[in-house]
Structures are given as C-alpha cells and as structure tokens.
C-alpha cells in the first residue's frame, strides 16, 4: 500500500507590484490578475487534493504596500481552503516595520494562514515537517537557506520534511547576485542524507527544476518578458511504498493569465511593416499582453508615419506596447536630395545610380542597399 501526500508550491506573488509600462487601466487589471491567480491556486488545491500550500518568499512587493493590497490579499487567501504557509523573502523581510506585524495583516489574515518567523519546524499536517529560512533583512550576510537546514538531523522515520527558502542558487546566478547565494551542493547533500525530502525555492520567477527534489516554483503571474516559464503553481506529491521506497512527482499547473512578449522587428519597406502588423494581429489575449518592441532599419517618411500610427493604435488595444528605447533604431530612409549630396564618384556613383533605378522599378532590396550606402558614405565623410 502506498502512503502519499500532495501539496502546492508557489512563490513570488509580489502583490502590490507596479509596472511603469502600464497605464492606470492596465496596472489595475494586472494587479487584480495577480490576486486572481492566487485564488486559482485555491482551485488547483481542491482539484489535486492538496493538503496544504507553501509560498516561498516575496508574497508582497515590499513592506510598505497599501492597506488595500493587504486586505485584498487576505480575501484571496480565504479562497484557499487548506492551510497556507508563507515565507518572508527579500521583498517582504521580517525587519522592523514589517507588514507581517502591521495591524492590517494581524487583524485580517485568515486563521489557516501561517507566517514562518523562525527556523523552528512546523507540523502543518500529521507526518509532515516544514522548516523555513525567513529573511530577517533585505541584505543577509550568508547563504539565506542554510539556517533552515544546516543543524538538522535526518528526519524521523515516517516523517517527510520540506524546506522553504528564498534566494538565488550559486549555480544559476552567473555571479550577478549582489547578496549571498544559496549553496546547491549543500541542499543536495541534505536531500541525499535524509534531512530533507523536498526543497521549495523562491526568487527565480521562472518555473525551474534544479534536481528531482529541488524546485523553483516561479511567480504565479508573469512580471517580465525575460521569464521563460512563469504563471505556474507546482503540485508536489511525495509517496512511500510499504517497503519504504520514496518517490516524488512534481506537476506544474498554470494559474497565470497574462503574457509579456519581446519582439525584434527588422524594418526596410512595405513588406516589413505588413509583417509587423500581422504579428500584432495574431497575438491572443491582447488586453492581457504587454509587448516590448525593438526595431531596426530605415523607412521612407510615409512608412515611418504608418509605423508610428500602428504602434500607438496597438498600445490602445493591448495592455501596453512599449518602444524599447535601447533597441529602437529605426531611421528615415534617404531621399533623392540626401543621395545627390553624397560626394561619390566613379564606380561608387555608378553603383548608386544603378540602385536608384532598381528602387524605382520596385526592388525594395535596392532601398535597403541605398540606405546602407548612404550611411557608410556619410559616416566616412
């Protein structure tokens, strides 16, 4: 006979987050979507028979979120009918003035919600021990996960132990983290020797399997185009056979509804403009989609005007369409006066005239070549 238990793992809700690229209407819809995703976690808990839910850090965007954000979060948590364990992360650390001690939270948090305030083991349901490493400040001095498991002995027979931690793994940070990172080898050793049966991590917004028993759940709703697999909650099932063999199954369930898309367009004529128009037309869920648009190339003035009008109009249809300033290098194509002003002679002048004739004959490739010749000659001069 198999003994098993299922729970849900989520993280990085960052309720109260603002996004500069969204207007007031888009921001309001996006903020509500983050709460809606939390409520859908309750639906997944019911559908999977989950015994409890863990959230591994950054429940809120910061400790000074508006009172309304806290109260709405409490209402969303009521929709999750099983116990919920919340771990403070770097955004909502247990520091002086923390929202976790505020009158709004203390007075309205549902009774089935537990905030991890230290590293003492918690028994939320029989046979399961939860240990957590809450952030006490935004800038820890050492591995932020280590306090949760470093001093533990192997779990007692029949007990499954789950670690909740928040931070970047040394192996995944690429040396870019400005705070101490989590030692993956230490976590793997703790799993191997029976101190831990599952490690739930937060801070990385993309759902990521580190090892079979070490996972980042990712954020419940996308926050940036760079995220590769956001918008999920993980259903984790820990099983044990009558002979003591342990197994694990981790299944992502999508709860997010928004999309953030990064698109690079090469613009050099009528066809490229039409291609960009087709790209916008084919995207689904426009009211819940942010597009960060990069563009390069040269266009004659009528097409430049058409481009500007198109992007402005799509910005009204989509949640937001943003010209990515760092990679927006669309230039006016040179006109006849610009070309005549070039100090070209001999073969170069002959090549230019040949390209002008080809362009007049409808060859758009000739237009791109003329633009390049114009830029090179101008820069050389």
XYZ file of C-alpha atoms in Angstrom:
381
model
C 0.000 0.000 0.000
C 1.339 3.451 -0.923
C 1.398 6.346 1.534
C 1.370 9.698 -0.256
C 0.679 13.364 0.314
C 0.222 16.209 -2.160
C 0.844 19.895 -1.524
C 1.216 23.006 -3.678
C 4.356 25.129 -4.011
C 4.164 28.769 -5.147
C 6.299 31.876 -4.704
C 6.935 35.491 -5.678
C 3.363 36.722 -5.704
C 4.724 40.268 -5.205
C 1.275 41.675 -4.548
C 1.336 45.440 -4.855
C 3.919 45.449 -7.656
C 3.771 48.388 -10.050
C 4.869 48.344 -13.675
C 5.937 51.634 -15.296
C 4.994 50.460 -18.790
C 1.326 50.031 -17.853
C -1.130 52.897 -17.791
C -3.624 53.255 -14.931
C -6.174 50.924 -16.523
C -3.588 48.270 -17.411
C -1.976 48.491 -13.973
C -5.310 47.970 -12.229
C -6.147 44.931 -14.377
C -2.662 43.483 -13.900
C -2.773 43.936 -10.114
C -6.130 42.181 -9.994
C -4.786 39.384 -12.198
C -2.089 38.647 -9.610
C -4.810 38.225 -6.987
C -6.962 36.172 -9.363
C -4.009 33.800 -9.859
C -3.762 33.370 -6.086
C -7.443 32.435 -5.985
C -6.896 29.951 -8.823
C -4.249 28.303 -6.643
C -7.154 27.507 -4.321
C -8.942 25.857 -7.246
C -5.849 23.770 -8.030
C -5.576 22.745 -4.376
C -9.142 21.470 -4.476
C -8.684 19.679 -7.818
C -5.456 17.929 -6.778
C -6.473 17.110 -3.221
C -3.552 19.136 -1.866
C -3.247 19.058 1.923
C -1.605 22.488 2.185
C 0.080 25.265 0.202
C 3.550 26.767 0.700
C 4.678 30.139 -0.674
C 8.444 30.538 -0.688
C 9.003 34.243 -0.317
C 8.025 37.662 -1.674
C 4.316 37.367 -1.037
C 4.216 41.183 -1.182
C 6.215 43.607 -3.302
C 7.556 45.445 -0.249
C 6.763 46.166 3.381
C 5.038 49.474 2.621
C 2.311 48.224 0.289
C -1.041 49.968 0.556
C -3.587 48.848 3.122
C -5.928 47.891 0.277
C -3.327 45.460 -1.105
C -3.035 43.651 2.238
C -6.794 43.431 2.718
C -7.356 42.120 -0.808
C -4.579 39.576 -0.298
C -6.331 38.351 2.831
C -9.552 37.931 0.869
C -7.734 35.976 -1.856
C -6.139 33.713 0.763
C -9.595 32.878 2.103
C -10.290 31.231 -1.253
C -7.589 28.657 -0.492
C -9.378 26.226 1.784
C -6.333 24.326 3.087
C -3.537 25.590 5.367
C -1.183 28.099 3.718
C 2.411 28.651 4.884
C 4.021 31.969 3.878
C 7.779 32.579 3.961
C 9.039 36.189 4.115
C 11.553 36.879 1.336
C 13.810 39.761 0.407
C 10.890 41.978 -0.693
C 8.857 41.473 2.490
C 11.567 40.607 5.005
C 10.915 40.321 8.758
C 12.606 43.617 9.505
C 11.479 46.464 11.787
C 8.203 47.838 10.468
C 7.439 44.647 8.545
C 3.905 44.348 7.198
C 3.714 40.957 8.926
C 3.358 42.785 12.251
C 1.043 45.516 10.916
C -2.482 45.986 12.204
C -3.821 45.347 8.700
C -2.200 41.917 8.460
C -2.607 40.803 12.055
C -6.223 41.915 12.144
C -7.350 40.398 8.828
C -5.121 37.419 7.952
C -7.177 34.192 7.767
C -6.653 31.793 10.670
C -5.451 28.979 8.392
C -2.511 31.081 7.150
C 0.826 30.688 8.950
C 3.806 33.033 8.506
C 7.232 31.462 9.063
C 9.031 33.711 11.538
C 11.946 31.479 12.560
C 13.621 28.172 11.724
C 11.639 26.032 14.175
C 9.971 23.052 12.448
C 6.211 23.322 11.854
C 3.808 20.401 11.682
C 1.010 21.709 9.492
C -0.443 18.249 8.865
C 0.470 14.969 10.585
C 3.602 13.317 9.247
C 4.919 16.444 7.501
C 7.511 18.798 8.969
C 8.067 22.205 7.384
C 11.269 24.093 8.084
C 11.810 27.584 6.739
C 14.530 30.180 6.442
C 12.735 33.551 6.546
C 14.648 36.657 5.542
C 15.211 38.953 8.529
C 16.604 41.753 6.368
C 16.942 42.599 2.684
C 20.697 42.019 2.788
C 21.655 38.766 4.518
C 25.302 38.188 5.353
C 25.400 34.499 4.405
C 23.585 31.757 2.484
C 19.912 32.587 3.180
C 18.784 28.938 3.077
C 21.424 27.450 5.371
C 19.788 28.437 8.697
C 16.760 26.329 7.774
C 18.576 23.003 7.452
C 22.266 23.169 8.411
C 21.742 21.943 12.007
C 19.059 19.371 11.244
C 19.410 15.661 11.911
C 17.816 13.216 9.454
C 14.029 13.239 9.630
C 12.370 10.726 11.962
C 11.034 7.553 10.429
C 7.736 8.168 8.670
C 8.190 11.959 8.649
C 8.553 13.941 5.442
C 10.464 17.203 5.786
C 10.097 20.171 3.445
C 12.446 23.162 3.355
C 11.161 26.582 2.314
C 13.875 29.013 1.196
C 14.282 32.118 -0.902
C 17.235 33.324 -2.950
C 19.353 32.636 -5.995
C 21.382 29.462 -6.351
C 25.113 29.973 -6.738
C 24.962 27.640 -9.750
C 22.288 29.751 -11.510
C 23.164 33.301 -10.515
C 26.010 33.679 -13.002
C 27.896 35.700 -10.422
C 25.397 38.553 -10.829
C 23.763 38.401 -7.389
C 24.669 41.266 -5.043
C 23.727 39.259 -1.933
C 24.952 35.831 -0.745
C 23.546 32.955 -2.776
C 22.229 29.509 -1.845
C 24.669 26.607 -1.992
C 23.118 23.951 -4.226
C 25.615 21.289 -3.145
C 24.556 21.815 0.469
C 20.894 21.335 -0.430
C 21.642 18.202 -2.434
C 23.617 16.733 0.466
C 20.720 17.410 2.849
C 18.339 15.611 0.472
C 20.735 12.712 -0.004
C 21.201 12.058 3.723
C 17.507 12.223 4.575
C 17.369 15.618 6.259
C 15.089 16.970 3.541
C 12.565 15.343 1.209
C 11.711 18.431 -0.844
C 13.243 21.887 -1.210
C 10.850 24.621 -2.318
C 12.674 27.725 -3.529
C 11.560 31.241 -4.424
C 13.133 34.326 -6.045
C 13.566 32.933 -9.561
C 10.379 33.862 -11.445
C 10.552 31.045 -13.998
C 9.484 27.529 -13.002
C 12.792 25.655 -12.764
C 13.659 22.073 -11.884
C 17.070 22.126 -10.212
C 17.002 18.445 -9.282
C 14.170 15.959 -8.828
C 13.542 17.274 -5.296
C 14.705 20.894 -5.555
C 12.444 23.307 -7.456
C 11.758 26.967 -8.040
C 8.001 27.294 -8.498
C 8.243 30.631 -10.305
C 5.821 33.514 -9.952
C 2.071 32.922 -10.165
C 1.754 35.672 -12.798
C 4.393 36.902 -15.254
C 6.356 40.049 -14.335
C 8.847 40.489 -17.226
C 9.402 39.279 -20.817
C 12.665 37.574 -19.801
C 10.820 34.986 -17.714
C 10.732 31.716 -19.624
C 8.108 29.699 -17.730
C 6.123 31.857 -15.276
C 2.486 31.678 -14.205
C 2.514 28.224 -12.575
C 1.918 26.549 -9.239
C 3.579 23.193 -8.576
C 1.622 20.193 -7.312
C 4.148 18.087 -5.397
C 3.309 14.508 -4.412
C 5.608 12.656 -2.006
C 4.982 8.911 -1.879
C 6.290 5.971 0.106
C 5.598 2.272 -0.577
C 5.019 -0.316 2.127
C 8.641 -1.329 1.641
C 9.844 2.194 2.374
C 10.727 3.238 -1.175
C 10.388 7.022 -1.631
C 9.247 8.723 -4.831
C 8.234 12.227 -5.915
C 6.095 13.709 -8.671
C 6.065 17.442 -9.476
C 3.436 18.733 -11.896
C 3.156 22.429 -12.927
C -0.379 23.823 -13.188
C -0.885 27.118 -14.996
C -2.700 29.785 -12.973
C -1.434 32.944 -14.694
C -3.407 34.715 -17.418
C -1.050 37.451 -18.649
C 1.658 37.399 -21.314
C 4.743 39.544 -21.760
C 6.328 39.366 -25.195
C 9.627 40.667 -26.516
C 9.706 41.166 -30.299
C 12.502 42.352 -32.605
C 11.461 43.777 -35.999
C 13.727 44.491 -38.970
C 12.060 47.283 -40.948
C 13.046 48.130 -44.510
C 9.875 48.663 -46.513
C 6.190 47.970 -47.072
C 6.530 44.209 -46.623
C 8.257 44.528 -43.259
C 5.544 46.896 -41.990
C 2.868 44.413 -43.064
C 4.748 41.633 -41.295
C 4.729 43.654 -38.074
C 1.001 44.356 -38.461
C 0.420 40.594 -38.885
C 2.454 39.902 -35.737
C 0.197 42.159 -33.675
C -2.961 40.740 -35.259
C -2.044 37.144 -34.436
C -1.290 37.653 -30.737
C -4.112 36.383 -28.476
C -5.387 37.902 -25.229
C -4.384 41.409 -26.281
C -5.926 43.063 -23.231
C -3.655 40.873 -21.055
C -0.487 41.179 -23.128
C 2.451 43.569 -22.855
C 4.733 43.830 -25.900
C 8.259 45.204 -25.651
C 9.139 46.127 -29.215
C 12.634 46.514 -30.600
C 13.090 47.718 -34.178
C 15.942 48.465 -36.534
C 16.159 49.611 -40.130
C 15.246 52.522 -42.381
C 11.879 53.571 -43.736
C 10.708 56.371 -46.026
C 8.739 59.043 -44.220
C 5.262 57.759 -45.208
C 6.081 54.327 -43.785
C 7.599 55.885 -40.675
C 4.303 57.674 -40.104
C 2.433 54.432 -40.659
C 4.707 52.686 -38.148
C 4.126 55.343 -35.508
C 0.369 55.244 -36.034
C 0.336 51.453 -35.852
C 2.326 51.259 -32.610
C 0.207 53.979 -30.996
C -3.029 52.239 -32.005
C -1.852 48.828 -30.791
C -0.909 50.425 -27.481
C -4.611 51.164 -27.020
C -5.637 47.602 -27.897
C -3.004 45.738 -25.897
C -2.324 46.163 -22.187
C 0.774 48.039 -23.368
C 3.080 48.267 -26.386
C 6.396 49.838 -25.481
C 9.083 51.011 -27.860
C 12.238 49.531 -26.356
C 14.370 52.672 -26.341
C 17.649 50.794 -26.020
C 16.953 48.848 -29.210
C 14.786 51.274 -31.190
C 16.978 52.421 -34.072
C 14.559 52.997 -36.944
C 15.853 55.795 -39.214
C 14.344 57.749 -42.095
C 15.465 56.329 -45.431
C 17.493 58.826 -47.529
C 15.565 60.766 -50.145
C 16.843 61.930 -53.545
C 18.387 65.118 -52.121
C 20.275 63.107 -49.488
C 21.703 60.808 -52.137
C 22.652 63.628 -54.503
C 24.524 65.360 -51.705
C 26.890 62.413 -51.268
C 30.387 63.064 -52.582
C 30.589 59.916 -54.683
C 32.364 59.425 -57.993
C 33.471 56.657 -60.322
C 32.248 53.110 -59.569
C 30.590 54.183 -56.302
C 28.466 56.803 -58.084
C 27.600 54.289 -60.825
C 26.541 51.711 -58.220
C 24.360 54.267 -56.501
C 22.624 55.209 -59.745
C 22.041 51.548 -60.579
C 20.447 51.003 -57.165
C 18.239 54.082 -57.614
C 16.985 52.731 -60.908
C 16.294 49.343 -59.318
C 14.401 51.005 -56.477
C 12.317 52.973 -58.973
C 11.490 49.640 -60.581
C 10.048 48.352 -57.302
C 13.072 46.497 -55.864
C 12.774 47.053 -52.081
C 16.130 45.344 -51.537
C 17.697 48.172 -53.516
C 16.228 50.615 -50.997
C 17.949 48.850 -48.097
C 21.225 48.809 -50.053
C 20.916 52.540 -50.804
C 20.307 53.272 -47.142
C 23.408 51.324 -46.166
C 25.485 53.073 -48.844
C 24.186 56.447 -47.661
C 25.063 55.717 -44.043
C 28.544 54.395 -44.852
C 29.380 57.292 -47.158
C 28.060 59.855 -44.693
C 29.982 58.325 -41.787
C 33.154 58.114 -43.866
C 32.813 61.777 -44.745
